[in-house]
PDB file of C-alpha atoms in Angstrom:
ATOM      1  CA  MET A1456      26.934 -30.077 -10.058  1.00  0.00           C
ATOM      2  CA  GLN A1457      24.230 -27.527  -9.015  1.00  0.00           C
ATOM      3  CA  GLY A1458      22.406 -25.505 -12.221  1.00  0.00           C
ATOM      4  CA  PHE A1459      22.070 -21.718 -12.527  1.00  0.00           C
ATOM      5  CA  ASN A1460      19.880 -20.289  -9.807  1.00  0.00           C
ATOM      6  CA  MET A1461      19.178 -23.449  -8.334  1.00  0.00           C
ATOM      7  CA  GLY A1462      17.975 -23.275  -4.849  1.00  0.00           C
ATOM      8  CA  ARG A1463      17.064 -19.518  -4.802  1.00  0.00           C
ATOM      9  CA  TYR A1464      13.869 -18.214  -3.628  1.00  0.00           C
ATOM     10  CA  HIS A1465      12.087 -15.487  -5.677  1.00  0.00           C
ATOM     11  CA  PRO A1466       9.410 -14.026  -3.957  1.00  0.00           C
ATOM     12  CA  PRO A1467       5.873 -13.090  -6.174  1.00  0.00           C
ATOM     13  CA  ASP A1468       4.700  -9.672  -6.623  1.00  0.00           C
ATOM     14  CA  PRO A1469       1.922  -8.838  -3.903  1.00  0.00           C
ATOM     15  CA  ASP A1470       0.529  -6.353  -6.477  1.00  0.00           C
ATOM     16  CA  ALA A1471       0.085  -9.346  -9.227  1.00  0.00           C
ATOM     17  CA  THR A1472      -2.831 -11.322  -9.415  1.00  0.00           C
ATOM     18  CA  PRO A1473      -2.169 -15.311  -9.181  1.00  0.00           C
ATOM     19  CA  SER A1474      -3.064 -15.322 -12.714  1.00  0.00           C
ATOM     20  CA  SER A1475      -0.789 -13.021 -13.961  1.00  0.00           C
ATOM     21  CA  ARG A1476       1.794 -15.157 -12.180  1.00  0.00           C
ATOM     22  CA  ARG A1477       0.766 -18.146 -13.746  1.00  0.00           C
ATOM     23  CA  ARG A1478       0.868 -16.431 -17.305  1.00  0.00           C
ATOM     24  CA  GLY A1479       4.534 -15.083 -16.858  1.00  0.00           C
ATOM     25  CA  SER A1480       6.299 -12.142 -16.485  1.00  0.00           C
ATOM     26  CA  SER A1481       4.901 -10.403 -19.353  1.00  0.00           C
ATOM     27  CA  LYS A1482       1.512 -10.044 -17.671  1.00  0.00           C
ATOM     28  CA  ALA A1483       3.074  -9.083 -14.494  1.00  0.00           C
ATOM     29  CA  LEU A1484       2.707  -5.034 -15.048  1.00  0.00           C
ATOM     30  CA  GLN A1485      -1.299  -5.080 -16.102  1.00  0.00           C
ATOM     31  CA  THR A1486      -3.596  -3.653 -13.460  1.00  0.00           C
ATOM     32  CA  PRO A1487      -4.952  -6.545 -11.382  1.00  0.00           C
ATOM     33  CA  THR A1488      -8.658  -6.873 -11.476  1.00  0.00           C
ATOM     34  CA  VAL A1489     -10.371  -7.592  -8.125  1.00  0.00           C
ATOM     35  CA  ARG A1490     -13.750  -7.810  -6.965  1.00  0.00           C
ATOM     36  CA  PHE A1491     -14.826  -4.489  -5.121  1.00  0.00           C
ATOM     37  CA  GLU A1492     -17.930  -4.105  -2.729  1.00  0.00           C
ATOM     38  CA  MET A1493     -19.097  -0.614  -2.567  1.00  0.00           C
ATOM     39  CA  PRO A1494     -18.447   0.470   1.009  1.00  0.00           C
ATOM     40  CA  PHE A1495     -21.851   3.022   0.983  1.00  0.00           C
ATOM     41  CA  ALA A1496     -24.298   4.264  -0.890  1.00  0.00           C
ATOM     42  CA  ILE A1497     -23.197   6.644  -3.877  1.00  0.00           C
ATOM     43  CA  TRP A1498     -25.340   8.767  -6.479  1.00  0.00           C
ATOM     44  CA  CYS A1499     -24.040   7.850  -9.914  1.00  0.00           C
ATOM     45  CA  SER A1500     -23.693  10.954 -11.870  1.00  0.00           C
ATOM     46  CA  SER A1501     -23.069   9.547 -15.083  1.00  0.00           C
ATOM     47  CA  CYS A1502     -26.646   8.456 -15.582  1.00  0.00           C
ATOM     48  CA  SER A1503     -29.300  10.717 -17.131  1.00  0.00           C
ATOM     49  CA  GLN A1504     -31.516  10.408 -14.482  1.00  0.00           C
ATOM     50  CA  PRO A1505     -30.703  10.318 -10.728  1.00  0.00           C
ATOM     51  CA  THR A1506     -29.559   6.534 -10.049  1.00  0.00           C
ATOM     52  CA  LEU A1507     -28.950   5.289  -6.952  1.00  0.00           C
ATOM     53  CA  ILE A1508     -25.957   2.573  -6.406  1.00  0.00           C
ATOM     54  CA  GLY A1509     -26.863   0.754  -3.024  1.00  0.00           C
ATOM     55  CA  GLN A1510     -24.218  -0.360  -0.253  1.00  0.00           C
ATOM     56  CA  GLY A1511     -22.828  -4.040  -0.703  1.00  0.00           C
ATOM     57  CA  VAL A1512     -23.206  -3.902  -4.552  1.00  0.00           C
ATOM     58  CA  ARG A1513     -20.239  -5.658  -6.242  1.00  0.00           C
ATOM     59  CA  PHE A1514     -18.101  -4.487  -9.142  1.00  0.00           C
ATOM     60  CA  ASN A1515     -14.967  -5.729 -10.978  1.00  0.00           C
ATOM     61  CA  ALA A1516     -12.580  -2.760 -10.574  1.00  0.00           C
ATOM     62  CA  ARG A1517      -9.418  -2.299 -11.633  1.00  0.00           C
ATOM     63  CA  LYS A1518      -6.771  -1.998  -8.590  1.00  0.00           C
ATOM     64  CA  LYS A1519      -3.914   0.944  -8.901  1.00  0.00           C
ATOM     65  CA  ARG A1520      -1.400   2.246  -6.052  1.00  0.00           C
ATOM     66  CA  VAL A1521      -1.747   5.814  -6.278  1.00  0.00           C
ATOM     67  CA  GLY A1522       0.575   7.287  -3.049  1.00  0.00           C
ATOM     68  CA  ALA A1523       1.382   6.171   0.240  1.00  0.00           C
ATOM     69  CA  TYR A1524       0.085   7.463   3.807  1.00  0.00           C
ATOM     70  CA  PHE A1525       3.202   7.217   5.421  1.00  0.00           C
ATOM     71  CA  SER A1526       3.858   3.605   4.881  1.00  0.00           C
ATOM     72  CA  THR A1527       0.156   2.949   4.136  1.00  0.00           C
ATOM     73  CA  PRO A1528      -0.311   2.416   0.477  1.00  0.00           C
ATOM     74  CA  VAL A1529      -3.287   4.575  -0.909  1.00  0.00           C
ATOM     75  CA  TYR A1530      -5.237   2.310  -3.809  1.00  0.00           C
ATOM     76  CA  ARG A1531      -7.768   3.764  -6.677  1.00  0.00           C
ATOM     77  CA  PHE A1532     -10.674   1.433  -7.557  1.00  0.00           C
ATOM     78  CA  SER A1533     -12.197   2.088 -11.163  1.00  0.00           C
ATOM     79  CA  MET A1534     -15.022   0.315 -11.966  1.00  0.00           C
ATOM     80  CA  ARG A1535     -17.826   0.652 -14.612  1.00  0.00           C
ATOM     81  CA  HIS A1536     -21.448   0.871 -14.033  1.00  0.00           C
ATOM     82  CA  GLY A1537     -23.243  -1.708 -15.952  1.00  0.00           C
ATOM     83  CA  GLU A1538     -26.693   0.444 -16.628  1.00  0.00           C
ATOM     84  CA  CYS A1539     -24.948   3.637 -18.011  1.00  0.00           C
ATOM     85  CA  GLY A1540     -21.247   2.506 -18.379  1.00  0.00           C
ATOM     86  CA  GLY A1541     -19.706   5.485 -16.807  1.00  0.00           C
ATOM     87  CA  GLU A1542     -16.789   5.355 -14.787  1.00  0.00           C
ATOM     88  CA  ILE A1543     -16.572   5.562 -11.276  1.00  0.00           C
ATOM     89  CA  GLU A1544     -13.618   5.783  -9.282  1.00  0.00           C
ATOM     90  CA  ILE A1545     -12.860   5.475  -5.464  1.00  0.00           C
ATOM     91  CA  GLU A1546      -9.720   5.705  -3.237  1.00  0.00           C
ATOM     92  CA  THR A1547      -8.833   4.546   0.096  1.00  0.00           C
ATOM     93  CA  GLU A1548      -7.969   7.419   2.780  1.00  0.00           C
ATOM     94  CA  PRO A1549      -5.878   5.790   5.396  1.00  0.00           C
ATOM     95  CA  ALA A1550      -5.679   9.195   7.440  1.00  0.00           C
ATOM     96  CA  LYS A1551      -9.581   8.755   8.404  1.00  0.00           C
ATOM     97  CA  THR A1552      -9.651   4.634   7.679  1.00  0.00           C
ATOM     98  CA  ASP A1553     -12.454   5.593   4.929  1.00  0.00           C
ATOM     99  CA  TYR A1554     -13.266   5.561   1.097  1.00  0.00           C
ATOM    100  CA  VAL A1555     -13.775   9.039  -1.131  1.00  0.00           C
ATOM    101  CA  VAL A1556     -15.497   9.042  -4.373  1.00  0.00           C
ATOM    102  CA  VAL A1557     -12.490  10.601  -6.712  1.00  0.00           C
ATOM    103  CA  ALA A1558     -15.000  10.387  -9.825  1.00  0.00           C
ATOM    104  CA  GLY A1559     -18.015   9.243 -11.582  1.00  0.00           C
ATOM    105  CA  GLY A1560     -20.566   9.953  -8.725  1.00  0.00           C
ATOM    106  CA  ARG A1561     -21.052  11.174  -4.697  1.00  0.00           C
ATOM    107  CA  ARG A1562     -21.652   9.956  -1.726  1.00  0.00           C
ATOM    108  CA  ARG A1563     -25.094   9.859  -0.596  1.00  0.00           C
ATOM    109  CA  ASP A1564     -25.486  12.574   2.199  1.00  0.00           C
ATOM    110  CA  TYR A1565     -28.298  11.321   4.916  1.00  0.00           C
ATOM    111  CA  GLY A1566     -28.117  14.732   6.538  1.00  0.00           C
ATOM    112  CA  GLY A1567     -25.844  14.748   9.028  1.00  0.00           C
ATOM    113  CA  SER A1568     -22.124  15.961   8.673  1.00  0.00           C
ATOM    114  CA  ASP A1569     -19.642  15.716  11.552  1.00  0.00           C
ATOM    115  CA  GLU A1570     -17.755  18.024  10.416  1.00  0.00           C
ATOM    116  CA  ALA A1571     -20.575  20.750  10.589  1.00  0.00           C
ATOM    117  CA  SER A1572     -19.741  23.527  12.482  1.00  0.00           C
ATOM    118  CA  PRO A1573     -22.206  24.424  15.780  1.00  0.00           C
ATOM    119  CA  CYS A1574     -22.455  28.261  14.916  1.00  0.00           C
ATOM    120  CA  PRO A1575     -23.272  29.513  11.222  1.00  0.00           C
ATOM    121  CA  GLU A1576     -20.672  31.357   9.191  1.00  0.00           C
ATOM    122  CA  VAL A1577     -21.957  34.509   9.803  1.00  0.00           C
ATOM    123  CA  ASP A1578     -21.556  34.219  13.494  1.00  0.00           C
ATOM    124  CA  LYS A1579     -17.608  33.055  12.723  1.00  0.00           C
ATOM    125  CA  GLN A1580     -17.344  36.104  10.921  1.00  0.00           C
ATOM    126  CA  SER A1581     -18.853  38.718  13.750  1.00  0.00           C
ATOM    127  CA  ALA A1582     -16.010  39.241  16.905  1.00  0.00           C
ATOM    128  CA  PHE A1583     -18.843  40.674  18.852  1.00  0.00           C
ATOM    129  CA  SER A1584     -20.569  37.157  18.227  1.00  0.00           C
ATOM    130  CA  THR A1585     -17.510  35.148  19.009  1.00  0.00           C
ATOM    131  CA  LEU A1586     -16.692  37.519  22.032  1.00  0.00           C
ATOM    132  CA  GLU A1587     -20.622  37.129  23.295  1.00  0.00           C
ATOM    133  CA  ARG A1588     -19.887  33.078  23.237  1.00  0.00           C
ATOM    134  CA  THR A1589     -16.716  33.335  24.836  1.00  0.00           C
ATOM    135  CA  ILE A1590     -18.373  35.025  28.009  1.00  0.00           C
ATOM    136  CA  ALA A1591     -21.082  32.932  27.767  1.00  0.00           C
ATOM    137  CA  HIS A1592     -18.605  29.763  27.818  1.00  0.00           C
ATOM    138  CA  ARG A1593     -17.220  31.266  30.416  1.00  0.00           C
ATOM    139  CA  SER A1594     -19.897  31.795  32.834  1.00  0.00           C
ATOM    140  CA  ALA A1595     -21.086  27.989  31.834  1.00  0.00           C
ATOM    141  CA  LEU A1596     -18.004  26.773  32.704  1.00  0.00           C
ATOM    142  CA  ALA A1597     -17.809  28.657  36.383  1.00  0.00           C
ATOM    143  CA  ALA A1598     -21.532  26.931  36.855  1.00  0.00           C
ATOM    144  CA  SER A1599     -20.337  23.685  35.884  1.00  0.00           C
ATOM    145  CA  ASN A1600     -17.006  23.637  38.225  1.00  0.00           C
ATOM    146  CA  SER A1601     -19.203  25.176  41.239  1.00  0.00           C
ATOM    147  CA  ARG A1602     -21.469  21.912  40.740  1.00  0.00           C
ATOM    148  CA  ILE A1603     -18.693  19.787  40.515  1.00  0.00           C
ATOM    149  CA  GLN A1604     -17.039  21.003  43.415  1.00  0.00           C
ATOM    150  CA  ALA A1605     -20.651  20.782  45.497  1.00  0.00           C
ATOM    151  CA  LEU A1606     -21.013  17.175  44.262  1.00  0.00           C
ATOM    152  CA  ALA A1607     -17.299  15.857  44.865  1.00  0.00           C
ATOM    153  CA  ALA A1608     -18.012  17.301  48.869  1.00  0.00           C
ATOM    154  CA  ALA A1609     -21.095  15.418  49.184  1.00  0.00           C
ATOM    155  CA  GLN A1610     -19.759  12.450  47.387  1.00  0.00           C
ATOM    156  CA  ASP A1611     -16.850  12.683  49.846  1.00  0.00           C
ATOM    157  CA  ALA A1612     -19.015  13.306  53.082  1.00  0.00           C
ATOM    158  CA  THR A1613     -21.308  10.390  52.158  1.00  0.00           C
ATOM    159  CA  TRP A1614     -18.177   8.022  51.620  1.00  0.00           C
ATOM    160  CA  SER A1615     -15.971   8.992  54.143  1.00  0.00           C
ATOM    161  CA  ASP A1616     -16.216   6.066  56.224  1.00  0.00           C
ATOM    162  CA  PRO A1617     -16.965   3.264  54.165  1.00  0.00           C
ATOM    163  CA  TYR A1618     -17.047   0.833  56.873  1.00  0.00           C
ATOM    164  CA  ALA A1619     -19.897   2.121  58.287  1.00  0.00           C
ATOM    165  CA  HIS A1620     -21.439   1.961  54.953  1.00  0.00           C
ATOM    166  CA  ASN A1621     -20.719  -1.506  54.628  1.00  0.00           C
ATOM    167  CA  GLN A1622     -21.885  -2.248  58.020  1.00  0.00           C
ATOM    168  CA  ARG A1623     -25.298  -1.015  57.148  1.00  0.00           C
ATOM    169  CA  LEU A1624     -25.638  -2.266  53.649  1.00  0.00           C
ATOM    170  CA  ARG A1625     -25.060  -5.813  55.165  1.00  0.00           C
ATOM    171  CA  ALA A1626     -27.092  -5.409  57.885  1.00  0.00           C
ATOM    172  CA  ALA A1627     -29.574  -4.220  55.854  1.00  0.00           C
ATOM    173  CA  LEU A1628     -29.276  -7.365  53.709  1.00  0.00           C
ATOM    174  CA  ARG A1629     -28.786  -9.981  56.198  1.00  0.00           C
ATOM    175  CA  PRO A1630     -32.350 -10.765  57.257  1.00  0.00           C
ATOM    176  CA  ALA A1631     -33.697 -10.766  53.752  1.00  0.00           C
ATOM    177  CA  ARG A1632     -31.133 -13.375  53.229  1.00  0.00           C
ATOM    178  CA  ARG A1633     -31.988 -15.590  56.090  1.00  0.00           C
ATOM    179  CA  LEU A1634     -35.814 -15.277  55.097  1.00  0.00           C
ATOM    180  CA  ARG A1635     -34.917 -16.537  51.785  1.00  0.00           C
ATOM    181  CA  LEU A1636     -32.798 -19.411  53.370  1.00  0.00           C
ATOM    182  CA  MET A1637     -35.948 -20.070  55.676  1.00  0.00           C
ATOM    183  CA  GLN A1638     -38.156 -20.539  52.516  1.00  0.00           C
ATOM    184  CA  GLN A1639     -35.923 -22.789  50.364  1.00  0.00           C
ATOM    185  CA  ARG A1640     -35.427 -24.986  53.672  1.00  0.00           C
ATOM    186  CA  ARG A1641     -39.487 -25.037  53.936  1.00  0.00           C
ATOM    187  CA  ASP A1642     -39.905 -25.107  50.239  1.00  0.00           C
ATOM    188  CA  ALA A1643     -37.759 -28.270  50.520  1.00  0.00           C
ATOM    189  CA  GLN A1644     -39.716 -29.904  53.287  1.00  0.00           C
ATOM    190  CA  MET A1645     -42.958 -29.532  51.320  1.00  0.00           C
ATOM    191  CA  ALA A1646     -41.329 -30.756  48.080  1.00  0.00           C
ATOM    192  CA  GLN A1647     -40.399 -33.996  50.383  1.00  0.00           C
ATOM    193  CA  PHE A1648     -43.722 -34.783  52.756  1.00  0.00           C
ATOM    194  CA  ALA A1649     -46.249 -32.896  51.131  1.00  0.00           C
ATOM    195  CA  PRO A1650     -45.482 -31.674  47.084  1.00  0.00           C
ATOM    196  CA  GLN A1651     -49.227 -30.876  46.557  1.00  0.00           C
ATOM    197  CA  LEU A1652     -49.938 -28.748  49.714  1.00  0.00           C
ATOM    198  CA  VAL A1653     -49.473 -24.823  49.807  1.00  0.00           C
ATOM    199  CA  LEU A1654     -48.469 -23.822  53.227  1.00  0.00           C
ATOM    200  CA  LEU A1655     -49.484 -19.996  54.024  1.00  0.00           C
ATOM    201  CA  PRO A1656     -46.500 -17.538  55.596  1.00  0.00           C
ATOM    202  CA  PRO A1657     -46.706 -17.634  59.773  1.00  0.00           C
ATOM    203  CA  SER A1658     -48.853 -15.342  62.008  1.00  0.00           C
ATOM    204  CA  GLU A1659     -49.052 -14.406  65.595  1.00  0.00           C
ATOM    205  CA  GLU A1660     -52.713 -15.999  65.981  1.00  0.00           C
ATOM    206  CA  ASP A1661     -51.191 -19.492  64.708  1.00  0.00           C
ATOM    207  CA  ALA A1662     -48.258 -18.900  66.852  1.00  0.00           C
ATOM    208  CA  ARG A1663     -50.492 -18.272  69.950  1.00  0.00           C
ATOM    209  CA  GLN A1664     -52.623 -20.821  69.519  1.00  0.00           C
ATOM    210  CA  ALA A1665     -49.903 -23.419  68.890  1.00  0.00           C
ATOM    211  CA  ALA A1666     -48.311 -22.287  72.476  1.00  0.00           C
ATOM    212  CA  LEU A1667     -51.565 -23.520  74.228  1.00  0.00           C
ATOM    213  CA  VAL A1668     -51.731 -27.023  73.202  1.00  0.00           C
ATOM    214  CA  ASP A1669     -50.439 -29.613  75.420  1.00  0.00           C
ATOM    215  CA  PHE A1670     -49.326 -32.766  74.382  1.00  0.00           C
ATOM    216  CA  GLY A1671     -48.156 -34.170  77.698  1.00  0.00           C
ATOM    217  CA  ALA A1672     -45.268 -36.317  78.216  1.00  0.00           C
ATOM    218  CA  ALA A1673     -44.728 -39.608  76.654  1.00  0.00           C
ATOM    219  CA  PRO A1674     -45.019 -42.506  79.214  1.00  0.00           C
ATOM    220  CA  ARG A1675     -41.817 -43.469  81.154  1.00  0.00           C
ATOM    221  CA  ARG A1676     -40.492 -47.411  80.654  1.00  0.00           C
ATOM    222  CA  LEU A1677     -39.681 -48.980  83.825  1.00  0.00           C
ATOM    223  CA  GLU A1678     -36.593 -49.543  82.951  1.00  0.00           C
ATOM    224  CA  GLU A1679     -35.828 -45.771  83.345  1.00  0.00           C
ATOM    225  CA  GLU A1680     -37.760 -45.457  86.668  1.00  0.00           C
ATOM    226  CA  GLU A1681     -35.449 -48.110  87.996  1.00  0.00           C
ATOM    227  CA  GLU A1682     -32.473 -46.420  87.132  1.00  0.00           C
ATOM    228  CA  GLU A1683     -33.338 -43.149  88.235  1.00  0.00           C
ATOM    229  CA  GLN A1684     -34.118 -44.879  91.584  1.00  0.00           C
ATOM    230  CA  GLU A1685     -30.736 -46.890  91.906  1.00  0.00           C
ATOM    231  CA  GLU A1686     -29.025 -43.271  91.094  1.00  0.00           C
ATOM    232  CA  ASP A1687     -30.900 -41.270  93.606  1.00  0.00           C
ATOM    233  CA  GLU A1688     -30.111 -43.828  96.367  1.00  0.00           C
ATOM    234  CA  GLY A1689     -26.437 -44.079  95.427  1.00  0.00           C
ATOM    235  CA  VAL A1690     -26.448 -40.079  95.727  1.00  0.00           C
ATOM    236  CA  ALA A1691     -28.145 -40.485  99.255  1.00  0.00           C
ATOM    237  CA  ARG A1692     -25.537 -42.744 100.446  1.00  0.00           C
ATOM    238  CA  GLN A1693     -22.468 -40.758  99.282  1.00  0.00           C
ATOM    239  CA  VAL A1694     -24.024 -37.415 100.894  1.00  0.00           C
ATOM    240  CA  TRP A1695     -25.099 -39.129 104.127  1.00  0.00           C
ATOM    241  CA  PRO A1696     -23.134 -42.455 104.604  1.00  0.00           C
ATOM    242  CA  ASP A1697     -24.744 -42.853 108.178  1.00  0.00           C
ATOM    243  CA  ALA A1698     -27.598 -40.379 108.153  1.00  0.00           C
ATOM    244  CA  PRO A1699     -30.584 -41.729 110.595  1.00  0.00           C
ATOM    245  CA  LEU A1700     -32.504 -40.096 107.678  1.00  0.00           C
ATOM    246  CA  ALA A1701     -31.772 -41.915 104.641  1.00  0.00           C
ATOM    247  CA  LYS A1702     -34.646 -44.114 105.070  1.00  0.00           C
ATOM    248  CA  PRO A1703     -38.114 -42.809 104.756  1.00  0.00           C
ATOM    249  CA  LEU A1704     -39.193 -42.320 108.461  1.00  0.00           C
ATOM    250  CA  PHE A1705     -42.859 -43.981 107.716  1.00  0.00           C
ATOM    251  CA  GLN A1706     -41.863 -47.029 105.282  1.00  0.00           C
ATOM    252  CA  ARG A1707     -44.692 -49.012 104.058  1.00  0.00           C
ATOM    253  CA  SER A1708     -44.646 -52.642 104.979  1.00  0.00           C
ATOM    254  CA  ALA A1709     -43.517 -54.981 102.260  1.00  0.00           C
ATOM    255  CA  ARG A1710     -46.600 -56.655 102.274  1.00  0.00           C
ATOM    256  CA  LEU A1711     -48.923 -53.496 101.807  1.00  0.00           C
ATOM    257  CA  ALA A1712     -46.675 -52.341  99.273  1.00  0.00           C
ATOM    258  CA  ALA A1713     -47.212 -55.621  97.186  1.00  0.00           C
ATOM    259  CA  ASN A1714     -50.649 -55.760  97.291  1.00  0.00           C
ATOM    260  CA  SER A1715     -51.936 -52.261  96.910  1.00  0.00           C
ATOM    261  CA  SER A1716     -49.111 -51.322  93.597  1.00  0.00           C
ATOM    262  CA  PRO A1717     -50.554 -53.343  90.845  1.00  0.00           C
ATOM    263  CA  HIS A1718     -54.257 -51.734  91.662  1.00  0.00           C
ATOM    264  CA  ALA A1719     -52.662 -48.270  92.369  1.00  0.00           C
ATOM    265  CA  SER A1720     -50.598 -48.045  88.812  1.00  0.00           C
ATOM    266  CA  CYS A1721     -53.648 -49.538  86.756  1.00  0.00           C
ATOM    267  CA  LEU A1722     -55.643 -46.894  88.019  1.00  0.00           C
ATOM    268  CA  ALA A1723     -53.310 -44.372  87.812  1.00  0.00           C
ATOM    269  CA  SER A1724     -52.373 -45.562  83.976  1.00  0.00           C
ATOM    270  CA  ALA A1725     -56.794 -45.542  83.450  1.00  0.00           C
ATOM    271  CA  ILE A1726     -56.983 -42.462  84.790  1.00  0.00           C
ATOM    272  CA  ALA A1727     -54.282 -40.347  82.676  1.00  0.00           C
ATOM    273  CA  SER A1728     -55.734 -42.393  79.463  1.00  0.00           C
ATOM    274  CA  ARG A1729     -59.389 -41.150  80.506  1.00  0.00           C
ATOM    275  CA  THR A1730     -58.608 -37.683  81.471  1.00  0.00           C
ATOM    276  CA  ARG A1731     -56.201 -36.594  78.925  1.00  0.00           C
ATOM    277  CA  LEU A1732     -57.185 -33.700  77.036  1.00  0.00           C
ATOM    278  CA  ALA A1733     -54.580 -33.009  74.377  1.00  0.00           C
ATOM    279  CA  HIS A1734     -53.261 -36.371  72.449  1.00  0.00           C
ATOM    280  CA  ASP A1735     -50.526 -36.053  70.404  1.00  0.00           C
ATOM    281  CA  PRO A1736     -50.855 -38.434  67.392  1.00  0.00           C
ATOM    282  CA  PHE A1737     -47.239 -38.687  66.770  1.00  0.00           C
ATOM    283  CA  VAL A1738     -46.211 -39.680  70.164  1.00  0.00           C
ATOM    284  CA  GLN A1739     -46.167 -43.578  70.380  1.00  0.00           C
ATOM    285  CA  SER A1740     -47.004 -45.563  73.554  1.00  0.00           C
ATOM    286  CA  ALA A1741     -44.162 -47.442  74.703  1.00  0.00           C
ATOM    287  CA  THR A1742     -44.483 -51.267  74.531  1.00  0.00           C
ATOM    288  CA  ALA A1743     -44.469 -53.192  77.642  1.00  0.00           C
ATOM    289  CA  ARG A1744     -41.339 -54.667  78.367  1.00  0.00           C
ATOM    290  CA  PHE A1745     -40.290 -57.106  80.838  1.00  0.00           C
ATOM    291  CA  ALA A1746     -37.216 -56.467  82.758  1.00  0.00           C
ATOM    292  CA  PRO A1747     -34.292 -58.518  82.064  1.00  0.00           C
ATOM    293  CA  VAL A1748     -33.948 -61.248  85.463  1.00  0.00           C
ATOM    294  CA  LYS A1749     -30.443 -60.442  86.607  1.00  0.00           C
ATOM    295  CA  LYS A1750     -28.502 -63.597  87.725  1.00  0.00           C
ATOM    296  CA  PRO A1751     -26.576 -63.542  91.244  1.00  0.00           C
ATOM    297  CA  ARG A1752     -22.474 -63.065  90.510  1.00  0.00           C
ATOM    298  CA  ARG A1753     -21.030 -65.853  92.375  1.00  0.00           C
ATOM    299  CA  GLN A1754     -19.237 -64.429  95.744  1.00  0.00           C
ATOM    300  CA  PRO A1755     -15.229 -65.493  95.799  1.00  0.00           C
ATOM    301  CA  PRO A1756     -14.390 -67.372  98.878  1.00  0.00           C
ATOM    302  CA  HIS A1757     -13.069 -65.307 101.940  1.00  0.00           C
ATOM    303  CA  PRO A1758      -9.618 -65.780 102.676  1.00  0.00           C
ATOM    304  CA  ASP A1759     -10.228 -66.028 106.608  1.00  0.00           C
ATOM    305  CA  ALA A1760     -12.130 -68.669 106.259  1.00  0.00           C
ATOM    306  CA  ALA A1761     -11.034 -72.262 107.435  1.00  0.00           C
ATOM    307  CA  THR A1762     -10.436 -75.068 104.554  1.00  0.00           C
ATOM    308  CA  PRO A1763     -12.626 -77.819 105.336  1.00  0.00           C
ATOM    309  CA  LYS A1764     -10.623 -81.212 106.309  1.00  0.00           C
ATOM    310  CA  THR A1765     -11.566 -84.010 104.187  1.00  0.00           C
ATOM    311  CA  GLU A1766     -11.634 -87.675 106.292  1.00  0.00           C
ATOM    312  CA  PRO A1767     -10.567 -90.907 104.345  1.00  0.00           C
ATOM    313  CA  SER A1768     -13.216 -93.059 103.711  1.00  0.00           C
ATOM    314  CA  SER A1769     -14.396 -95.888 106.213  1.00  0.00           C
ATOM    315  CA  LEU A1770     -14.139 -99.325 105.277  1.00  0.00           C
ATOM    316  CA  LEU A1771     -17.585-101.572 104.676  1.00  0.00           C
ATOM    317  CA  VAL A1772     -17.025-103.302 107.783  1.00  0.00           C
ATOM    318  CA  GLN A1773     -16.183-101.824 111.355  1.00  0.00           C
ATOM    319  CA  TYR A1774     -14.850-105.228 112.777  1.00  0.00           C
ATOM    320  CA  ASP A1775     -11.619-106.799 112.589  1.00  0.00           C
ATOM    321  CA  SER A1776     -11.369-110.125 110.582  1.00  0.00           C
ATOM    322  CA  ASP A1777     -10.364-113.335 111.907  1.00  0.00           C
TER     323      ASP A1777
END
């Protein structure tokens, strides 16, 4: 059997402090004491001499609800100044999200007021000053409108074609981007090969001197010369298969060519190596290689050739036995 008020939830009073809730319902109606921090500096009016209470000073204040702004409650905090014992009361102002000093002091004035009027009270009471101010405002408004219209027209004329402006902007930025990429590649190469050397920017004189340098051609190998000669002969046979000038008119004899070719090649190589004006240290001379010996292909038998007949082997003796 379930007892009386078993299983029912009773929410606590939001205005009561935890200590009062623990003590019981007899203490729940007492005013709660909270820790209040001064939101701004105030002058204490209870002290005999002007005393300033700085912003951030904390007090043990009594919290009390005194009203509401629509659905937002308005609270009053009452505290006692420790030096003079005077009572200070501060209320919340939900309409302006601020605090108001009700009694016991006054808020410190820093010299500026948001509610201050741009014109003094005398000008407010004078009708002629009000009229003149209105005429001056109208003339200033007309001048500002004309200026705004001129700026809008200039803006429209400048940005009437956004594609052309974008094209000009990209054309101006593209060379700078290419220069940055080239500089990055140059820096990467220097960091890889010569990290302690600093290269100067290129100049026209350096380009002119570099164009005058001729390193010559690398020596060709024997295999490449033979391949090119075979290709030339094959092209000549395909173009003029039966031409009488497929071979040179004055062909040197094989004996003369065999005797003169080694000496001529040696002499040419010696002259080229001794009279060369510029030498490229990065071009390595080709090493001498021996041409591979081509194995002759075995020719297949011709189908028209007669098959040789095999004769039976003769006996050891050529005479008949008795």
